[in-house]
Coordinates of C-alpha atoms and ligand atoms in Angstrom, one line a residue:
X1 CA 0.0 0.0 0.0
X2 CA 1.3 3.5 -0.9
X3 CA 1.4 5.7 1.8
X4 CA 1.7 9.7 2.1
X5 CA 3.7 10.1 5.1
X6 CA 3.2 14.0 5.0
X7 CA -0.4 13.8 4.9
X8 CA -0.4 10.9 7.6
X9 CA 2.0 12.8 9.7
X10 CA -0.9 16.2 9.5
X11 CA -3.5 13.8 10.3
X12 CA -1.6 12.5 12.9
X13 CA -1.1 16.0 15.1
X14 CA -4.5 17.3 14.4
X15 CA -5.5 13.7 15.9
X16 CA -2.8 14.4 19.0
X17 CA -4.6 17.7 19.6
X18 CA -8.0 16.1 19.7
X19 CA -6.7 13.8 22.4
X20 CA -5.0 16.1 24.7
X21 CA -7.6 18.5 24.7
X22 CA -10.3 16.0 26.0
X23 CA -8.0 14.9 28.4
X24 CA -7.6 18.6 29.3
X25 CA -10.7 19.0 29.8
X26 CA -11.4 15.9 32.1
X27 CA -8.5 16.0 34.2
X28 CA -9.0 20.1 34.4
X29 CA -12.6 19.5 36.1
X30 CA -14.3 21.1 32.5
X31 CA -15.8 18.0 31.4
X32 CA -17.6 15.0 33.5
X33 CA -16.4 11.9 31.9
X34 CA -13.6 11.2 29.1
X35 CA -14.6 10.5 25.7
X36 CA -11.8 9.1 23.5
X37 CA -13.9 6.3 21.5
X38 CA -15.9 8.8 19.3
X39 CA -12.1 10.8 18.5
X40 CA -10.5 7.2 17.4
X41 CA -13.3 6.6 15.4
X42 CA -12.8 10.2 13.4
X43 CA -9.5 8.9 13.1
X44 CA -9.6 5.5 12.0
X45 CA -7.7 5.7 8.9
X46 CA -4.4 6.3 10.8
X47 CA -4.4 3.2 12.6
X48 CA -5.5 1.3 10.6
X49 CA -3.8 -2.2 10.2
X50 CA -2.7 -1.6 6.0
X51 CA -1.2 2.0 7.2
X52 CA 0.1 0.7 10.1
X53 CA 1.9 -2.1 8.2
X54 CA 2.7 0.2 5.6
X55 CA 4.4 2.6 7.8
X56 CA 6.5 -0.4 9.5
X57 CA 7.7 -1.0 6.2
X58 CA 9.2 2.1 5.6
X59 CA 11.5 2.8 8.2
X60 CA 14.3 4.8 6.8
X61 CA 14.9 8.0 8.9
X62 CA 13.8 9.2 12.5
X63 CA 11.0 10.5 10.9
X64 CA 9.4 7.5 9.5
X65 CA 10.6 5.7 12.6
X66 CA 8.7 7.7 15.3
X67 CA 5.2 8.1 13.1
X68 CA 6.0 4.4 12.8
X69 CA 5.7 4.1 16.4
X70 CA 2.9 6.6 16.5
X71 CA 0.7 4.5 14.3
X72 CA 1.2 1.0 15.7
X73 CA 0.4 2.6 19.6
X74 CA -2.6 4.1 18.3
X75 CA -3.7 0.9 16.7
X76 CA -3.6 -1.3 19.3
X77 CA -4.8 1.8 22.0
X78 CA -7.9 2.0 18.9
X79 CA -8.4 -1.9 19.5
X80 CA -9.1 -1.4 23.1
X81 CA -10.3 1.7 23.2
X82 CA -13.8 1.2 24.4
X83 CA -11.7 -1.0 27.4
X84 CA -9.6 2.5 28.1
X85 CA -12.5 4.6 28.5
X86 CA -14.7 1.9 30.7
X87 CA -12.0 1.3 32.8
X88 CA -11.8 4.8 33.2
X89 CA -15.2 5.9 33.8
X90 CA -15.5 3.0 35.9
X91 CA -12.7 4.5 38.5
X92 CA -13.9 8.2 38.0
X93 CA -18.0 7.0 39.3
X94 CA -16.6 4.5 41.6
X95 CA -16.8 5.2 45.5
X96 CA -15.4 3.5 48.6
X97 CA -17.5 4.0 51.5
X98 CA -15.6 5.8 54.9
X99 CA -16.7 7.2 58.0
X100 CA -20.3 7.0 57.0
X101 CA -19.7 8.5 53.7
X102 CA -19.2 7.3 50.2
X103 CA -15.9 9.4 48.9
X104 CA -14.0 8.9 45.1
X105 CA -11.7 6.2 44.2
X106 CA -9.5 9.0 43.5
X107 CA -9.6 10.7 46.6
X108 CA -8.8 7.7 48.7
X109 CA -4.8 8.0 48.0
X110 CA -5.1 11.8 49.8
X111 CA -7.1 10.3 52.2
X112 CA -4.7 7.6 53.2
X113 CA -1.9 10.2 53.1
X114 CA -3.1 12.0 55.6
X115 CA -4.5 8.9 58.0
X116 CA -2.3 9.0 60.8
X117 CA -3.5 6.5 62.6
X118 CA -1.7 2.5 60.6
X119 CA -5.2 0.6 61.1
X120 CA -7.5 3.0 59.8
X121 CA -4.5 3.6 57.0
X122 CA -4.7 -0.4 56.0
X123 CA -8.3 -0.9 56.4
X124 CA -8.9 2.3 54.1
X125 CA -6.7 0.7 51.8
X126 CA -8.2 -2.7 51.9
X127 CA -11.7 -1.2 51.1
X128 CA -10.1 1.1 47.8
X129 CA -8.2 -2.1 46.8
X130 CA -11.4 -4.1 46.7
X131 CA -12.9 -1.8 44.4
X132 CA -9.9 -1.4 42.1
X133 CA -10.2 -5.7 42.1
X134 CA -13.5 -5.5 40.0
X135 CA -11.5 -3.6 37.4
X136 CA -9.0 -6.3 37.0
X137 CA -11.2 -8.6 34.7
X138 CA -11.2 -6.2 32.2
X139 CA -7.6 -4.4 32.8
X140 CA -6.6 -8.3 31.9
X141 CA -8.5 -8.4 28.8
X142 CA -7.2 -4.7 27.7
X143 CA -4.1 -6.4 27.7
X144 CA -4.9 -9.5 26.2
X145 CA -6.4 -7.6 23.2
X146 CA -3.3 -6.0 22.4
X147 CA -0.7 -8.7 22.7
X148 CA -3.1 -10.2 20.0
X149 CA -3.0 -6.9 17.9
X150 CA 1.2 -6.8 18.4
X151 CA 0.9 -10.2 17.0
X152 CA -1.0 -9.9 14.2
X153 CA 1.6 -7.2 13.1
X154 CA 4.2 -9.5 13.3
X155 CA 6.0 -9.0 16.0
X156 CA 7.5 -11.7 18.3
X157 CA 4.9 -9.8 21.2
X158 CA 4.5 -6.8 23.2
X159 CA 7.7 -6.6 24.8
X160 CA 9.6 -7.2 21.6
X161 CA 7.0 -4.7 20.1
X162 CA 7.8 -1.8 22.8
X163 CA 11.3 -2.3 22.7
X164 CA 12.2 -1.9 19.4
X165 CA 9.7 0.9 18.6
X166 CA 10.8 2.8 21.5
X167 CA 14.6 1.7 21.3
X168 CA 14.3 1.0 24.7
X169 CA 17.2 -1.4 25.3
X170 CA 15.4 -3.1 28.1
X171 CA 17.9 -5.9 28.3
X172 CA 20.8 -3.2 29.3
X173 CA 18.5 -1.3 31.1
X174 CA 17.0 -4.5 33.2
X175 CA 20.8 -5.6 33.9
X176 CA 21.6 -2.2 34.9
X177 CA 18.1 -2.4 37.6
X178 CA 19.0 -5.6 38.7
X179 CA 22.6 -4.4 40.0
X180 CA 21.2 -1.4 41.3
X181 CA 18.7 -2.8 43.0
X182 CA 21.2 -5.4 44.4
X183 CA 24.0 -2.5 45.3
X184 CA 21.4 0.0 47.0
X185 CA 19.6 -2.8 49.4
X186 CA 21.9 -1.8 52.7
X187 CA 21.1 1.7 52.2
X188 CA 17.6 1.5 51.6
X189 CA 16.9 -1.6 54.3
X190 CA 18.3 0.7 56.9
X191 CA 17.1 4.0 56.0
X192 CA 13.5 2.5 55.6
X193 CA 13.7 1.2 59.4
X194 CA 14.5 4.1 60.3
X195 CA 11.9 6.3 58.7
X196 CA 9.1 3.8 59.3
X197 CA 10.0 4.2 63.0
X198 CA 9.4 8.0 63.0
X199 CA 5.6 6.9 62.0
X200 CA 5.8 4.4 64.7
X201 CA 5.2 1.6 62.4
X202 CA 7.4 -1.8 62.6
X203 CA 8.6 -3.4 59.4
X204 CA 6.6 -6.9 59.4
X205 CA 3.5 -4.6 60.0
X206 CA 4.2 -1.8 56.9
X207 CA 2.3 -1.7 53.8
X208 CA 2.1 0.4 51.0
X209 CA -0.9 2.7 52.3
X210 CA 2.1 3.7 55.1
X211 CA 4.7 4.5 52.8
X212 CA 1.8 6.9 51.7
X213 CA 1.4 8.4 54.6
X214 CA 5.0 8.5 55.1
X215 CA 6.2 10.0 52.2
X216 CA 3.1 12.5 52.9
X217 CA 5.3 14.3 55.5
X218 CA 3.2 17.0 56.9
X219 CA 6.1 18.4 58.9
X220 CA 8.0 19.3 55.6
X221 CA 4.7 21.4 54.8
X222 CA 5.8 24.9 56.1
X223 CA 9.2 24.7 54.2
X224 CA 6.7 24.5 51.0
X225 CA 3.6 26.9 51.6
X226 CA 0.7 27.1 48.7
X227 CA 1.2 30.7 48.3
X228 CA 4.7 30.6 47.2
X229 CA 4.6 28.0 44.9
X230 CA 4.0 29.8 41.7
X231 CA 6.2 32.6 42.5
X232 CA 9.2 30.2 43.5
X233 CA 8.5 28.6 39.7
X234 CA 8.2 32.1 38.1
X235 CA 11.9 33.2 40.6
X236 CA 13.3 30.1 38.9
X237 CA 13.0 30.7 35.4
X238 CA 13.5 33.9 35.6
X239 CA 16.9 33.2 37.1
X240 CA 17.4 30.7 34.0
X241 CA 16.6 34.1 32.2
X242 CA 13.3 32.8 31.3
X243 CA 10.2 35.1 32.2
X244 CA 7.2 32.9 32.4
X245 CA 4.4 35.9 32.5
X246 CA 5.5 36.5 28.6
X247 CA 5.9 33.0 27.2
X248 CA 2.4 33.3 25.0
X249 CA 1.9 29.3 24.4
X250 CA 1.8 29.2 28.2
X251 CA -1.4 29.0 30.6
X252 CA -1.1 28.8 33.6
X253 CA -4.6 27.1 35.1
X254 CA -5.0 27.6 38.5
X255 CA -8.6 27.8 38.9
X256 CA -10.3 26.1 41.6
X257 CA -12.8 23.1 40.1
X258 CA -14.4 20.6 42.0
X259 CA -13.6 18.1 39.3
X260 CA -10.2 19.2 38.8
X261 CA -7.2 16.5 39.3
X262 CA -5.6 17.3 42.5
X263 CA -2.5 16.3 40.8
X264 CA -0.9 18.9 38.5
X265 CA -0.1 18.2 34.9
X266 CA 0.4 19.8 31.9
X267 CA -1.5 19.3 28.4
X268 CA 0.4 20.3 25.5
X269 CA -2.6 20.2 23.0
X270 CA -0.2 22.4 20.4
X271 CA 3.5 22.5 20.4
X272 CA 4.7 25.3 21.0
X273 CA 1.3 27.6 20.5
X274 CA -1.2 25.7 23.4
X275 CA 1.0 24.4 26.4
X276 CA -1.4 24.1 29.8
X277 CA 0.3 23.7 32.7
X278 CA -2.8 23.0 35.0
X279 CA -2.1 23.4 39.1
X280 CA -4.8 23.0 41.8
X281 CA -2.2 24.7 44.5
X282 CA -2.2 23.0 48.1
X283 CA 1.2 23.1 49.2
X284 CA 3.5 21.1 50.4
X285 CA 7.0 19.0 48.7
X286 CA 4.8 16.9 46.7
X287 CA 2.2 19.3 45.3
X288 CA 6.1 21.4 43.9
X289 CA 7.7 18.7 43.2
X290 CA 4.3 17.7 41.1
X291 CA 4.5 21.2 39.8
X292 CA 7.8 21.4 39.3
X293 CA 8.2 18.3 37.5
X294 CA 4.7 19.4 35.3
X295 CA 6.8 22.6 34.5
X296 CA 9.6 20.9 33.1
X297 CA 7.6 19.5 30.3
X298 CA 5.7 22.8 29.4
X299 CA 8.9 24.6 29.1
X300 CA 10.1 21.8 27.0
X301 CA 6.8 22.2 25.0
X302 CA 6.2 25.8 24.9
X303 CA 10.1 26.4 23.4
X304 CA 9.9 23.4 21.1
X305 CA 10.8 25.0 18.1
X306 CA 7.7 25.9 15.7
X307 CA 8.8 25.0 12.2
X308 CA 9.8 21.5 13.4
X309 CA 8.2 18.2 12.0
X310 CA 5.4 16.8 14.3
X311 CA 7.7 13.8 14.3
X312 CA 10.0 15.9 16.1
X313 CA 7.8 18.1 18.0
X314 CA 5.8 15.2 19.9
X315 CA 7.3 12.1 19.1
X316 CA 10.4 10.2 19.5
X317 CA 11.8 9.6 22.9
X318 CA 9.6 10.2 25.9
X319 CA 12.4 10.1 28.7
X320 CA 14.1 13.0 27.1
X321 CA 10.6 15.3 28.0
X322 CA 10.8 13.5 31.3
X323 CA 14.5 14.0 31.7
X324 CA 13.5 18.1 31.6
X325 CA 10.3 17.1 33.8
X326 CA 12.9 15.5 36.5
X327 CA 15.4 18.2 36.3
X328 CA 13.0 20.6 37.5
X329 CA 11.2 18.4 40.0
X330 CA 14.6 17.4 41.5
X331 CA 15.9 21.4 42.4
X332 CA 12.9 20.4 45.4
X333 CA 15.7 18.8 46.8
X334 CA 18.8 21.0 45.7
X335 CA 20.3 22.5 48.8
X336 CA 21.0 25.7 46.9
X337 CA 17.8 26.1 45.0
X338 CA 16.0 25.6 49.0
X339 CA 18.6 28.1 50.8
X340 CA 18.4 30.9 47.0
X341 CA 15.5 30.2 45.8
X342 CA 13.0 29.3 48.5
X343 CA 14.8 30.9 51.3
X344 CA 14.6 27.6 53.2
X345 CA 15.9 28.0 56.6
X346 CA 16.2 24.7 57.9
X347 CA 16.3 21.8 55.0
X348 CA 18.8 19.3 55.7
X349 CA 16.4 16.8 57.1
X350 CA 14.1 16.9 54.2
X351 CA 17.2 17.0 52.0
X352 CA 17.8 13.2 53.7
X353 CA 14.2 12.9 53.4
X354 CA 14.2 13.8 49.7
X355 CA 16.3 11.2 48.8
X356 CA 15.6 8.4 50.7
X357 CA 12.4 8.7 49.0
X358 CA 13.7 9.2 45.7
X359 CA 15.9 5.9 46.2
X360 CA 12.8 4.7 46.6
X361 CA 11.2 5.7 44.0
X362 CA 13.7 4.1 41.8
X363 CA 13.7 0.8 43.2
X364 CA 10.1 0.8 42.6
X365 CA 10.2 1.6 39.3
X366 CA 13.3 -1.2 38.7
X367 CA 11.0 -3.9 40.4
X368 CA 7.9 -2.6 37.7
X369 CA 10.6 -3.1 34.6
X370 CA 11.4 -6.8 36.1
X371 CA 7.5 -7.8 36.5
X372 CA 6.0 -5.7 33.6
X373 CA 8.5 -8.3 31.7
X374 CA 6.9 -11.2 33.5
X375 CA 3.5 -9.9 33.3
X376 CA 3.7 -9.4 29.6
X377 CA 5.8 -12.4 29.1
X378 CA 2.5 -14.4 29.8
X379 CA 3.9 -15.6 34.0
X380 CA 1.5 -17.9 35.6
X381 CA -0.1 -15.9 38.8
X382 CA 1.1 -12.1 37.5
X383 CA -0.3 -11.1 40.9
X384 CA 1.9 -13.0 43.1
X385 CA 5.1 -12.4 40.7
X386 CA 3.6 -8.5 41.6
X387 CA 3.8 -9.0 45.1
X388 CA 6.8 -10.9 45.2
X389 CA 9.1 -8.8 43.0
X390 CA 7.9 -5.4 44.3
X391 CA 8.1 -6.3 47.8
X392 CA 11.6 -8.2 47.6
X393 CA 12.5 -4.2 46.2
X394 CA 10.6 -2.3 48.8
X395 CA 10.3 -4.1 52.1
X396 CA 6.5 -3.6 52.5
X397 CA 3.3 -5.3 52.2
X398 CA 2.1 -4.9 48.5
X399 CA -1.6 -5.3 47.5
X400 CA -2.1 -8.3 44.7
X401 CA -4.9 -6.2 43.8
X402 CA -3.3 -3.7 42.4
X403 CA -0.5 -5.8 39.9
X404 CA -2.3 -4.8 36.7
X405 CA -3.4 -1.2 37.8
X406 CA 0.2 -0.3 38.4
X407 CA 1.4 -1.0 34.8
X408 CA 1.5 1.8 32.0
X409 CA 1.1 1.1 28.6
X410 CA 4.3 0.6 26.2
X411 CA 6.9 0.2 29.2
X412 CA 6.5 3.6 30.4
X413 CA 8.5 2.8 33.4
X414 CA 11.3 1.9 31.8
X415 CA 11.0 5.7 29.7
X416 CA 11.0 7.2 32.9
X417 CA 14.0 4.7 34.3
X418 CA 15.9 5.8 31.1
X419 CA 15.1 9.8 32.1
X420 CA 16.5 9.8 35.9
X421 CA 19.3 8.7 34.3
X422 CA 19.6 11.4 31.5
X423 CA 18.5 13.8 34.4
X424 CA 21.7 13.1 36.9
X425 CA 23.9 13.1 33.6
X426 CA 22.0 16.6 32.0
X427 CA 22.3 17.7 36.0
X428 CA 25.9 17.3 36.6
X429 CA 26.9 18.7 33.1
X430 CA 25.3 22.1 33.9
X431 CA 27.0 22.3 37.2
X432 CA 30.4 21.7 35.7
X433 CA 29.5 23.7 33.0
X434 CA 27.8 26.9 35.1
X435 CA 28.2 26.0 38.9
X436 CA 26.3 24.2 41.3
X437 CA 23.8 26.9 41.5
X438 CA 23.2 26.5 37.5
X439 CA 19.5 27.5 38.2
X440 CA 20.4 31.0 38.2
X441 CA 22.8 31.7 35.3
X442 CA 21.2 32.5 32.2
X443 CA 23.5 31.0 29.8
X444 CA 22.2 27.7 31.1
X445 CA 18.7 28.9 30.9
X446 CA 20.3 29.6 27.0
X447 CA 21.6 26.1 26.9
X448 CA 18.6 24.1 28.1
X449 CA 16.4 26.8 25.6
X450 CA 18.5 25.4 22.7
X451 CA 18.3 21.7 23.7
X452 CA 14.0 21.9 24.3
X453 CA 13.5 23.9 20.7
X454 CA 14.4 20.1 19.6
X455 CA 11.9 18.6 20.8
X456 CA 12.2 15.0 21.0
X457 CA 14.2 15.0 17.9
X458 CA 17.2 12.9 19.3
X459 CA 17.3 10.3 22.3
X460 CA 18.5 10.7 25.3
X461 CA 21.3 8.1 24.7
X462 CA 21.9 11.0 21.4
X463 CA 21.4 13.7 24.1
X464 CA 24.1 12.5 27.2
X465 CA 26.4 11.9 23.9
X466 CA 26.1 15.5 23.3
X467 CA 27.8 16.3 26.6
X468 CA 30.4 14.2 26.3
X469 CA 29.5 10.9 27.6
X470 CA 29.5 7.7 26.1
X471 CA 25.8 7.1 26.4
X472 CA 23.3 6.5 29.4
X473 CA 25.1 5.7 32.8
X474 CA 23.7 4.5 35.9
X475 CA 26.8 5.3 37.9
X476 CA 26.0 9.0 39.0
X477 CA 22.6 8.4 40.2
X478 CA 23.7 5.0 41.8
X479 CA 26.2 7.1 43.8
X480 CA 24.0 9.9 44.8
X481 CA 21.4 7.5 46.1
X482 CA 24.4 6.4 47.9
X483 CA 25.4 8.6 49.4
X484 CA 23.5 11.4 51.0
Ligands
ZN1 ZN1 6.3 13.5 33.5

């Protein structure tokens, strides 16, 4: 079949901007449910299996590869889309009943984080966890349906699919977890004694709903008040050189909606011209980190060069956007950005804090590359392989419940594995390049400005190249997690 890549790869965006924006509008508290069957439909023709299979074929540039990867996604997403969106209006209407009221699915996580006493904490979470089990029938199927659909396009199966679309290299990258997660046990055993006993909770008795509450940390709250979140964002860039009031792609949504996600995020429906970075401000290290991390990708977006490709604008590598996404969430924890920036008296406990939990944020996220591998490798009993690998990693009671509600699509862990990575490497080149307090030079501000008007154009394995290394390196971040 003869394809027009141009005209698929018009099609293509004007679909992207369809999507975002009714995911905009749901997440932003605009619109009651999410409905993405009726814009798949519109858009048919670009998944479909001759254009998909017409588009593997062609694989000659970066181009052809990432609308490639673009089209085969969207076709298997399109074969269970009507999955997607009951799955998802099934969690959005569903309610777990609590002190005599019947709250949102997604307003049990909050609760929990803010439970301070362990047995209301673990029955609160038994209760959500029973809801989230009458998903799992058809979260199974979802996945079923498109292992088939990799299949039927040839490919050896999902993992194989992801991997080679995405150039993933998970079997460097899952080497690389497993001696990580092997080299950072000590640390992690020890410090996670330690903190659970500041919640009074023992270590045979700890489950995930008290790492919530844990890594709530309500004490940190006055370092991180509501009311200077925006302006330490705006302080920030403008010490980068960057002034956020006159970026004209930028909106800032900070409207109060009852529907709105408590979780920032930002919707880049048009690259560079429609960039929302969408906050619902309540303070505290995880709300900035959350809008830190969401301000990372819109200045990515909202300086991705105009005249680019689409290819190059929104496709390509995701854990380069989320490389930017980390660099800004991780100055949360940057003892000068907290003594300049923020004006942080006192920080050096939630400095240890900081990174404790990133460390374990990480050896989450290498447990999730080891079982999405089983999970999608077809293991007998996924949810015990889910409970076994992720508490071997994390010390803590994990809910069987939850093993197919924690996976992304398409291996996005191992994107954002591949981006903390990039991150410490992108990091540690702008402070030997501009000083540890790089944050407030412009010429860095001009440096990462130069690197986001490429949009996704190279890898990040391209990117760390760039700045002189020999590709993706676990060593730095191994060694900070190390040592703090
Ligand atoms: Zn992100």
């Amino acid at each position: 079949m003869a394809i027009n890549v141009h005209q698929f790869e018009e099609q293509a965006e004007a679909f992207r901007e369809e999507m975002l924006r009714e995911y905009y509008q749901t997440l932003a508290g605009l619109k009651e449910q999410l409905e993405i069957a009726p814009i798949y439909e519109r858009y048919a023709d670009l998944f479909a299996e001759d254009t998909v299979r017409a588009l593997l074929g062609r694989r000659q540039d970066k181009q052809e590869r990432y609308l490639a990867e673009l089209a085969t996604m969207g076709h298997l997403e399109q074969r269970v889309k009507d999955l997607t969106e009951a799955i998802t209006n099934f969690i959005l209407k569903a309610t777990v009943e609590w002190d005599g009221e019947e709250i949102p699915y997604q307003a049990v996580q909050p609760r929990i984080s803010n439970e301070p006493v362990m047995e209301r904490r673990h029955e609160l979470y038994a209760r959500q966890r029973a809801v989230t089990a009458k998903s799992n029938d058809q979260r199974a199927e979802r996945f079923q349906d498109m292992y088939g659909a990799a299949q039927d396009l040839g490919f050896t199966d999902y993992t194989a699919m992801c991997d080679q679309l995405e150039d993933l290299d998970l079997a460097w990258l899952t080497e690389q977890m497993r001696a990580f997660l092997d080299r950072t046990e000590e640390v992690y055993t020890e410090q996670l004694a330690h903190y659970l006993a500041t919640i009074g909770v023992s270590r045979d008795e700890a489950e995930v709903s008290d790492t919530l509450y844990l890594f709530r940390a309500p004490h940190f709250d006055e370092l991180f008040p509501a009311k200077r979140m925006i302006p330490a964002l705006r302080a920030t860039l403008a010490g980068l050189g960057i002034d956020m009031d006159s970026q004209e792609g930028l909106e800032l949504d900070t409207e109060p909606r009852p529907l709105k996600s408590p979780r920032a995020f930002c919707a880049p429906i048009r690259v560079p011209d429609e960039v929302k970075l969408v906050i619902k401000p309540i303070g505290g290290q995880n709300d900035y980190k959350a809008l830190f991390h969401e301000a990372g990708h819109a200045q990515h977006a909202v300086n991705t060069a105009a005249e680019l490709p689409f290819a190059f604008k929104r496709l390509g590598d995701n854990s380069v956007t989320e490389g930017y996404a980390f660099l800004f969430d991780n100055l949360i924890r940057n003892r000068h950005w907290l003594q300049e920036v923020l004006g942080a008296p006192e920080y050096e406990d939630y400095v240890k804090f900081s990174h404790f939990y990133k460390l374990w944020y990480l050896r989450r996220y290498g447990a999730k590359l080891l079982y999405e591998q089983e999970l999608h490798g077809g293991v007998e009993d996924p949810a015990s392989r889910y409970t076994d690998i992720l508490g071997n990693a994390l010390r803590v009671g994990i809910a069987p419940e939850k093993y197919l509600e924690d996976v992304d699509d398409a291996y996005y862990a191992a994107q954002y594995l591949r981006a903390w990575i990039f991150e410490v490497q992108m990091r540690y080149y702008l402070e030997t390049e501009y000083g540890p307090a790089w944050f407030t030079k412009p010429a860095a501000g001009r440096f990462l400005v130069d690197l986001w008007q490429q949009g996704q154009r190279d890898n990040v394995v391209e990117l760390a190249r760039q700045m002189g290394y020999e590709g993706l390196d676990l060593e730095p971040l191994t060694e900070e997690l190390l040592n703090f």
